[in-house]
Short mmCIF file of C-alpha atoms and ligand atoms in Angstrom, two decimals:
data_model
loop_
_atom_site.label_atom_id
_atom_site.label_comp_id
_atom_site.label_asym_id
_atom_site.label_seq_id
_atom_site.Cartn_x
_atom_site.Cartn_y
_atom_site.Cartn_z
CA MET A 1 0.00 0.00 0.00
CA GLY A 2 1.34 3.44 -0.96
CA TYR A 3 1.11 6.92 0.49
CA LYS A 4 -1.64 9.50 0.32
CA VAL A 5 -0.02 12.69 -0.96
CA ALA A 6 -1.45 16.21 -0.97
CA VAL A 7 -0.13 18.90 -3.34
CA VAL A 8 -1.03 22.35 -1.98
CA GLY A 9 -0.69 25.04 -4.67
CA ALA A 10 -1.61 22.47 -7.33
CA THR A 11 -2.79 25.11 -9.85
CA GLY A 12 0.51 27.05 -9.71
CA ASN A 13 3.71 26.75 -11.73
CA VAL A 14 5.44 24.60 -9.12
CA GLY A 15 2.36 22.61 -8.06
CA ARG A 16 1.56 21.49 -11.62
CA GLU A 17 5.17 20.44 -12.06
CA MET A 18 4.98 18.49 -8.76
CA LEU A 19 2.01 16.53 -10.08
CA ASP A 20 3.87 15.77 -13.33
CA ILE A 21 7.01 14.67 -11.49
CA LEU A 22 5.12 12.46 -9.00
CA ALA A 23 3.57 10.68 -12.00
CA GLU A 24 6.78 10.56 -14.11
CA ARG A 25 8.86 9.09 -11.29
CA ARG A 26 6.05 6.73 -10.24
CA PHE A 27 6.20 7.93 -6.66
CA PRO A 28 4.56 5.20 -4.55
CA ALA A 29 1.30 7.08 -3.94
CA ASP A 30 -2.07 5.33 -3.76
CA GLU A 31 -3.83 8.65 -3.97
CA VAL A 32 -2.85 12.23 -4.80
CA VAL A 33 -5.05 15.15 -3.76
CA ALA A 34 -4.78 18.52 -5.56
CA ILE A 35 -5.38 21.52 -3.30
CA ALA A 36 -5.32 25.29 -3.94
CA SER A 37 -7.22 28.38 -2.85
CA ARG A 38 -11.01 28.61 -2.76
CA ARG A 39 -10.81 30.43 -6.14
CA SER A 40 -9.72 27.20 -7.82
CA MET A 41 -12.24 24.82 -6.26
CA GLY A 42 -13.37 22.32 -8.92
CA VAL A 43 -10.70 23.34 -11.46
CA GLU A 44 -9.17 20.29 -13.14
CA VAL A 45 -5.41 19.63 -13.13
CA SER A 46 -3.52 16.76 -14.80
CA PHE A 47 -1.85 13.97 -12.90
CA GLY A 48 -0.31 11.46 -15.31
CA ASP A 49 -3.16 10.31 -17.54
CA LYS A 50 -5.77 11.29 -14.94
CA THR A 51 -7.36 14.60 -14.06
CA LEU A 52 -7.86 15.70 -10.48
CA LYS A 53 -10.49 18.17 -9.25
CA VAL A 54 -8.92 20.84 -7.06
CA LYS A 55 -10.09 21.11 -3.46
CA ALA A 56 -9.97 24.22 -1.28
CA LEU A 57 -7.26 24.34 1.39
CA GLU A 58 -9.45 25.65 4.20
CA ASN A 59 -12.01 22.85 3.73
CA TYR A 60 -9.52 20.01 3.65
CA ASP A 61 -8.92 17.73 6.64
CA PHE A 62 -5.34 16.45 6.41
CA SER A 63 -5.68 13.58 8.93
CA ASP A 64 -5.28 10.87 6.30
CA ILE A 65 -2.42 12.56 4.41
CA ASP A 66 1.09 11.10 4.74
CA ILE A 67 3.07 13.65 2.73
CA CYS A 68 2.08 17.22 1.88
CA LEU A 69 4.01 19.00 -0.86
CA MET A 70 3.42 22.74 -0.27
CA SER A 71 3.93 25.42 -2.91
CA ALA A 72 1.42 28.11 -2.07
CA GLY A 73 3.74 30.92 -0.91
CA GLY A 74 5.24 31.95 2.42
CA ALA A 75 2.16 33.37 4.13
CA VAL A 76 0.04 30.28 3.43
CA SER A 77 2.88 28.02 4.55
CA LYS A 78 3.47 29.95 7.80
CA GLU A 79 -0.19 29.47 8.73
CA TRP A 80 -0.86 26.00 7.33
CA SER A 81 2.34 23.93 7.52
CA PRO A 82 2.26 23.57 11.34
CA LYS A 83 -1.48 22.72 11.24
CA ILE A 84 -0.93 20.08 8.55
CA ALA A 85 2.10 18.65 10.38
CA ALA A 86 0.00 18.47 13.58
CA LYS A 87 -2.34 16.13 11.68
CA GLY A 88 0.60 13.75 11.20
CA ALA A 89 1.64 14.56 7.63
CA VAL A 90 5.24 15.40 6.73
CA VAL A 91 5.21 18.81 5.04
CA ILE A 92 7.79 19.46 2.31
CA ASP A 93 7.61 23.20 1.75
CA ASN A 94 8.80 25.26 -1.20
CA SER A 95 8.40 28.74 0.25
CA SER A 96 10.99 30.70 2.21
CA ALA A 97 8.87 30.53 5.42
CA TRP A 98 10.81 27.76 7.22
CA ARG A 99 14.18 27.59 5.49
CA MET A 100 16.24 29.26 8.19
CA ASP A 101 14.36 27.72 11.15
CA PRO A 102 16.97 25.71 13.10
CA ASP A 103 14.36 22.98 13.73
CA VAL A 104 13.57 22.56 10.03
CA PRO A 105 16.03 20.77 7.75
CA LEU A 106 16.81 22.54 4.47
CA VAL A 107 17.52 19.79 1.97
CA VAL A 108 18.94 19.24 -1.50
CA PRO A 109 19.20 15.44 -1.72
CA GLU A 110 22.39 15.42 -3.86
CA VAL A 111 24.08 17.52 -1.17
CA ASN A 112 22.73 16.81 2.32
CA ALA A 113 20.18 13.97 2.07
CA ASP A 114 21.02 12.84 5.62
CA ALA A 115 19.54 16.06 7.00
CA VAL A 116 16.00 14.81 6.18
CA LYS A 117 15.90 12.89 9.43
CA GLY A 118 15.66 16.22 11.27
CA PHE A 119 12.04 16.52 10.08
CA THR A 120 10.78 14.95 13.32
CA LYS A 121 11.16 18.19 15.30
CA LYS A 122 8.47 20.18 13.46
CA GLY A 123 7.20 17.76 10.83
CA ILE A 124 8.42 20.19 8.15
CA ILE A 125 11.26 19.98 5.61
CA ALA A 126 12.19 23.05 3.57
CA ASN A 127 13.29 23.30 -0.05
CA PRO A 128 15.80 26.04 -0.85
CA ASN A 129 15.31 28.96 -3.16
CA CYS A 130 15.48 27.89 -6.82
CA SER A 131 18.80 29.65 -7.47
CA THR A 132 20.40 28.06 -4.41
CA ALA A 133 19.29 24.52 -5.31
CA GLN A 134 21.07 24.34 -8.67
CA LEU A 135 24.10 26.20 -7.32
CA VAL A 136 24.76 23.81 -4.42
CA VAL A 137 24.31 20.76 -6.69
CA ALA A 138 27.25 22.08 -8.75
CA LEU A 139 29.33 23.34 -5.80
CA LYS A 140 29.13 20.28 -3.51
CA PRO A 141 31.39 17.89 -5.52
CA LEU A 142 33.96 20.66 -6.04
CA HIS A 143 33.85 21.57 -2.33
CA ASP A 144 34.49 17.93 -1.39
CA HIS A 145 37.59 17.96 -3.60
CA ALA A 146 39.22 21.35 -2.96
CA THR A 147 37.25 23.18 -0.18
CA ILE A 148 35.46 26.31 -1.33
CA LYS A 149 36.39 29.53 0.50
CA ARG A 150 34.41 32.13 -1.44
CA VAL A 151 31.82 32.29 -4.23
CA VAL A 152 30.74 35.25 -6.35
CA VAL A 153 27.55 34.52 -8.28
CA SER A 154 25.43 36.55 -10.71
CA THR A 155 22.07 35.06 -11.58
CA TYR A 156 19.93 35.35 -14.72
CA GLN A 157 16.53 34.23 -13.36
CA SER A 158 13.52 33.40 -15.50
CA VAL A 159 10.10 34.95 -14.95
CA SER A 160 8.52 31.61 -13.93
CA GLY A 161 10.44 32.01 -10.66
CA ALA A 162 7.86 34.70 -9.86
CA GLY A 163 4.90 32.35 -10.38
CA LYS A 164 2.32 32.14 -13.12
CA ASP A 165 1.67 35.92 -12.93
CA GLY A 166 5.31 36.49 -13.84
CA MET A 167 5.01 34.37 -16.98
CA ASP A 168 1.76 36.10 -17.95
CA GLU A 169 3.41 39.51 -17.56
CA LEU A 170 6.33 38.67 -19.88
CA PHE A 171 3.90 37.24 -22.43
CA ALA A 172 1.53 40.24 -22.28
CA GLN A 173 4.34 42.82 -22.45
CA THR A 174 6.06 41.04 -25.36
CA LYS A 175 2.76 40.93 -27.25
CA ALA A 176 2.17 44.61 -26.46
CA VAL A 177 5.56 45.54 -27.93
CA TYR A 178 4.59 43.98 -31.27
CA THR A 179 1.03 45.27 -31.31
CA THR A 180 1.97 48.73 -29.96
CA GLY A 181 -0.33 48.16 -26.98
CA ASP A 182 0.22 49.49 -23.45
CA ILE A 183 3.09 47.93 -21.53
CA GLU A 184 1.90 47.46 -17.98
CA ALA A 185 4.34 46.44 -15.19
CA LYS A 186 2.37 44.90 -12.31
CA LYS A 187 4.29 41.85 -11.11
CA PHE A 188 7.79 43.20 -11.77
CA PRO A 189 9.02 46.65 -10.68
CA ARG A 190 10.07 47.58 -14.25
CA ARG A 191 9.19 46.38 -17.73
CA ILE A 192 10.63 42.86 -18.20
CA ALA A 193 10.05 42.35 -21.96
CA PHE A 194 13.33 43.01 -23.82
CA ASN A 195 14.87 44.20 -20.55
CA LEU A 196 16.67 43.00 -17.37
CA ILE A 197 15.83 43.89 -13.77
CA PRO A 198 18.62 43.79 -11.13
CA HIS A 199 16.14 43.37 -8.29
CA ILE A 200 14.37 40.23 -6.97
CA ASP A 201 12.41 40.22 -3.70
CA VAL A 202 12.62 43.13 -1.24
CA PHE A 203 15.63 45.30 -0.40
CA MET A 204 17.50 44.66 2.86
CA GLU A 205 19.12 47.38 4.99
CA ASP A 206 22.61 46.68 3.61
CA GLY A 207 21.49 47.21 -0.02
CA PHE A 208 21.39 43.53 -0.95
CA THR A 209 18.02 42.08 -1.95
CA LYS A 210 16.32 39.30 0.00
CA GLU A 211 16.87 36.94 -2.95
CA GLU A 212 20.63 37.58 -2.71
CA TRP A 213 20.54 37.15 1.07
CA LYS A 214 18.69 33.83 0.67
CA MET A 215 21.45 32.50 -1.62
CA MET A 216 24.14 33.46 0.92
CA MET A 217 22.39 32.04 3.99
CA GLU A 218 20.91 28.90 2.39
CA THR A 219 24.26 27.87 0.86
CA LYS A 220 25.80 28.06 4.34
CA LYS A 221 23.00 25.99 5.88
CA ILE A 222 22.98 23.29 3.19
CA LEU A 223 26.64 23.04 2.23
CA ASP A 224 29.03 24.63 4.74
CA PRO A 225 28.71 27.60 7.12
CA ALA A 226 32.36 28.51 6.38
CA ILE A 227 31.63 29.35 2.71
CA ARG A 228 31.45 33.09 2.02
CA LEU A 229 29.12 33.89 -0.87
CA THR A 230 28.07 37.13 -2.48
CA ALA A 231 25.32 37.34 -5.09
CA THR A 232 23.70 39.69 -7.59
CA CYS A 233 20.27 38.40 -8.61
CA VAL A 234 18.82 39.57 -11.90
CA ARG A 235 15.44 38.84 -13.53
CA VAL A 236 15.69 38.20 -17.28
CA PRO A 237 13.04 37.82 -20.01
CA VAL A 238 13.27 34.02 -20.18
CA PHE A 239 10.19 31.92 -19.38
CA ILE A 240 11.79 28.88 -17.73
CA GLY A 241 15.34 28.13 -16.56
CA HIS A 242 17.71 30.01 -14.27
CA SER A 243 21.33 30.60 -15.27
CA GLU A 244 24.27 31.57 -13.06
CA ALA A 245 27.75 32.92 -13.73
CA VAL A 246 29.82 31.60 -10.83
CA ASN A 247 33.37 32.46 -9.67
CA ILE A 248 34.81 30.21 -6.97
CA GLU A 249 37.91 30.56 -4.82
CA PHE A 250 39.20 27.28 -3.33
CA ALA A 251 41.54 26.53 -0.43
CA ASP A 252 43.35 23.85 -2.47
CA PRO A 253 44.43 23.78 -6.11
CA ILE A 254 41.93 22.47 -8.69
CA SER A 255 42.28 22.66 -12.47
CA ALA A 256 39.46 23.16 -14.98
CA ASP A 257 40.04 19.59 -16.26
CA GLU A 258 39.79 18.18 -12.73
CA ALA A 259 36.59 20.14 -12.11
CA ARG A 260 35.11 18.91 -15.41
CA ASN A 261 35.86 15.27 -14.49
CA ILE A 262 34.50 15.65 -10.96
CA LEU A 263 31.28 17.25 -12.22
CA ARG A 264 30.87 14.62 -14.98
CA ASN A 265 30.58 11.98 -12.23
CA ALA A 266 28.54 14.04 -9.77
CA PRO A 267 24.86 13.25 -9.02
CA GLY A 268 22.39 15.53 -10.77
CA CYS A 269 25.09 17.22 -12.91
CA ILE A 270 25.62 17.14 -16.68
CA VAL A 271 28.70 18.85 -18.12
CA ILE A 272 28.32 20.43 -21.58
CA ASP A 273 31.57 22.24 -22.18
CA LYS A 274 32.96 22.41 -25.69
CA HIS A 275 34.97 25.43 -26.78
CA GLU A 276 32.93 25.99 -29.93
CA ASP A 277 29.76 27.78 -31.05
CA GLY A 278 26.84 26.41 -29.01
CA GLY A 279 29.07 24.12 -26.93
CA TYR A 280 27.34 25.12 -23.67
CA ALA A 281 23.93 24.86 -21.98
CA THR A 282 21.29 27.57 -22.20
CA PRO A 283 18.01 27.82 -20.26
CA TYR A 284 16.00 26.93 -23.37
CA GLU A 285 17.48 23.39 -23.43
CA ALA A 286 17.41 23.00 -19.65
CA ALA A 287 13.63 23.67 -19.46
CA GLY A 288 11.73 20.43 -18.82
CA GLU A 289 14.91 18.57 -17.77
CA ASP A 290 15.99 17.36 -14.35
CA ALA A 291 19.74 17.96 -14.49
CA THR A 292 21.86 20.89 -13.47
CA TYR A 293 24.00 21.74 -16.51
CA ILE A 294 27.53 23.05 -16.10
CA SER A 295 29.40 24.78 -18.92
CA ARG A 296 32.25 27.26 -19.51
CA ILE A 297 34.46 25.76 -16.80
CA ARG A 298 37.75 27.65 -16.76
CA GLU A 299 40.58 28.65 -14.45
CA ASP A 300 40.31 32.16 -13.05
CA ALA A 301 43.88 33.45 -12.73
CA THR A 302 42.85 36.62 -10.87
CA VAL A 303 42.73 34.70 -7.56
CA GLU A 304 44.68 31.78 -6.12
CA ASN A 305 42.90 28.46 -6.88
CA GLY A 306 40.09 30.16 -8.81
CA LEU A 307 37.54 28.67 -11.19
CA ALA A 308 34.74 30.24 -13.21
CA MET A 309 31.72 28.38 -14.61
CA TRP A 310 28.17 28.69 -15.97
CA VAL A 311 25.34 26.76 -14.28
CA VAL A 312 21.84 26.30 -15.76
CA SER A 313 18.77 24.38 -14.58
CA ASP A 314 14.98 24.30 -14.80
CA ASN A 315 13.91 26.41 -11.80
CA LEU A 316 10.48 24.77 -11.61
CA ARG A 317 12.01 21.27 -11.52
CA LYS A 318 15.39 21.08 -9.70
CA GLY A 319 14.71 24.53 -8.25
CA ALA A 320 11.40 23.45 -6.71
CA ALA A 321 9.15 20.51 -7.67
CA LEU A 322 11.76 17.85 -8.47
CA ASN A 323 13.74 18.66 -5.34
CA ALA A 324 10.56 18.32 -3.23
CA VAL A 325 9.70 14.94 -4.76
CA GLN A 326 13.31 13.76 -4.29
CA ILE A 327 13.00 14.67 -0.59
CA ALA A 328 9.82 12.58 -0.38
CA GLU A 329 11.73 9.72 -2.06
CA CYS A 330 14.50 10.05 0.57
CA LEU A 331 11.91 9.71 3.36
CA ASP A 332 10.51 6.60 1.68
CA ASN A 333 13.88 5.00 0.78
CA ARG A 334 15.19 5.50 4.29
CA LYS A 335 11.94 4.17 5.77
CA LEU A 336 11.56 7.33 7.83
CA ILE A 337 7.80 7.38 7.25
CA SER A 338 5.06 4.83 6.73
CA ALA A 339 1.66 5.20 5.13
CA LYS A 340 -1.00 5.86 7.77
CA LYS A 341 -3.33 3.31 6.14
CA LYS A 342 -0.58 0.69 6.27
CA ALA A 343 0.22 1.52 9.91
CA ALA A 344 -3.45 1.30 10.98
N1 NAP B 1 8.64 29.25 -9.30
C1 NAP B 1 9.81 28.88 -8.82
O1 NAP B 1 10.84 28.77 -9.53
C2 NAP B 1 9.94 28.54 -7.38
C3 NAP B 1 11.08 27.93 -6.96
C4 NAP B 1 11.23 27.62 -5.61
C5 NAP B 1 10.21 27.93 -4.76
N2 NAP B 1 9.08 28.52 -5.21
C6 NAP B 1 8.04 28.81 -4.25
O2 NAP B 1 6.92 27.98 -4.49
C7 NAP B 1 5.72 28.66 -4.14
C8 NAP B 1 4.76 28.65 -5.30
O3 NAP B 1 5.36 29.24 -6.43
P1 NAP B 1 4.69 29.19 -7.87
O4 NAP B 1 5.73 29.69 -8.78
O5 NAP B 1 4.05 27.88 -8.14
O6 NAP B 1 3.51 30.30 -7.70
P2 NAP B 1 2.14 30.45 -8.52
O7 NAP B 1 2.30 29.96 -9.92
O8 NAP B 1 1.73 31.87 -8.34
O9 NAP B 1 1.10 29.49 -7.76
C9 NAP B 1 0.69 29.74 -6.45
C10 NAP B 1 -0.17 28.59 -5.96
O10 NAP B 1 -0.52 28.83 -4.59
C11 NAP B 1 -1.94 28.75 -4.46
N3 NAP B 1 -2.42 29.65 -3.42
C12 NAP B 1 -2.27 30.98 -3.33
N4 NAP B 1 -2.90 31.45 -2.23
C13 NAP B 1 -3.48 30.39 -1.63
C14 NAP B 1 -4.29 30.22 -0.47
N5 NAP B 1 -4.63 31.25 0.31
N6 NAP B 1 -4.70 28.98 -0.14
C15 NAP B 1 -4.36 27.91 -0.90
N7 NAP B 1 -3.61 28.01 -2.03
C16 NAP B 1 -3.17 29.24 -2.39
C17 NAP B 1 -2.46 29.18 -5.82
O11 NAP B 1 -3.79 28.74 -5.95
P3 NAP B 1 -4.86 29.56 -6.85
O12 NAP B 1 -4.56 29.18 -8.27
O13 NAP B 1 -6.15 28.99 -6.36
O14 NAP B 1 -4.66 30.99 -6.56
C18 NAP B 1 -1.48 28.44 -6.72
O15 NAP B 1 -1.83 27.08 -6.80
C19 NAP B 1 6.17 30.04 -3.67
O16 NAP B 1 6.32 30.00 -2.28
C20 NAP B 1 7.51 30.22 -4.33
O17 NAP B 1 8.34 31.11 -3.63
C21 NAP B 1 8.91 28.82 -6.51
#
């Protein structure tokens, strides 16, 4: 007998992807329940070759749910994750609400799968920010080999990272450019069509944005508190797929060839690195894929033991839905949970 799984936020970008990934990977679920806000009650979403009718969060009793995949934003998670966990479900949350809570593990299975066992304290496991997830997948194997001291990262983040409204805004503005209609900026602080915006999430007192702060703090929590990281996060007019230009300073020597070989054998990583036209990954090819792609690996002679590289992944998959399902798989593989029906 399998698990009963709830997907909260099932009508959103991440929630729909969660349903696809649960079906694709044949997660051992007997039943999957799609949940969203009251606005979406009765809306149909796909799950494999089935359709599910969406239920409203406030009307749902979670007592028979084993695993709840949450992707309905921070405010909803703050209120609902503890209530759902109190009903005996393990909550795997995609928002930023619980990531820095010391009693909540923050997990990327390729990097710190063992941390999942910490879920027992609050019944909640957090997923990192989408930009952090792909970054730590690429950094971990290099850190194990040569110990990372400092990272400088600039991100090129797609509009789907801002939810379905973000995708709609890029589409509407692009169309308006060609039809000479009005270009309205509602979701993003400036026009995003044919533009770039060096601002994601709110500003902090020190001038960094919250998105940049999340990358710094989450990398420390997942990978190593000794790593110093500075980030510049930029929104770009790409629908799906985040890209990152990364400069790394190591304690020990590491060549570009060594890094390429290490990453070729690392879980979740695919190296595409030919010194020719098109010999690298772009977000267009990464969309719909599970891997984190690493390209343009080269030695950076401006610092001792420096490397530069380009990292691309599908933000809705490795950056969110896939990572959440992989966490659920870790719980199952390690027999850390059992289906309530089976236990009864
Ligand atoms: N997109 C990414 O790359 C990414 C990556 C990592 C983490 N995340 C996080 O994942 C979460 C969802 O992101 P998204 O991109 O999927 O956003 P989205 O496309 O805007 O979808 C939001 C989902 O949340 C539901 N929701 C909103 N308010 C609700 C309420 N009061 N009660 C129940 N459900 C409610 C929406 O339901 P309705 O359709 O009924 O409104 C919808 O299903 C966010 O916390 C985001 O930060 C996103």
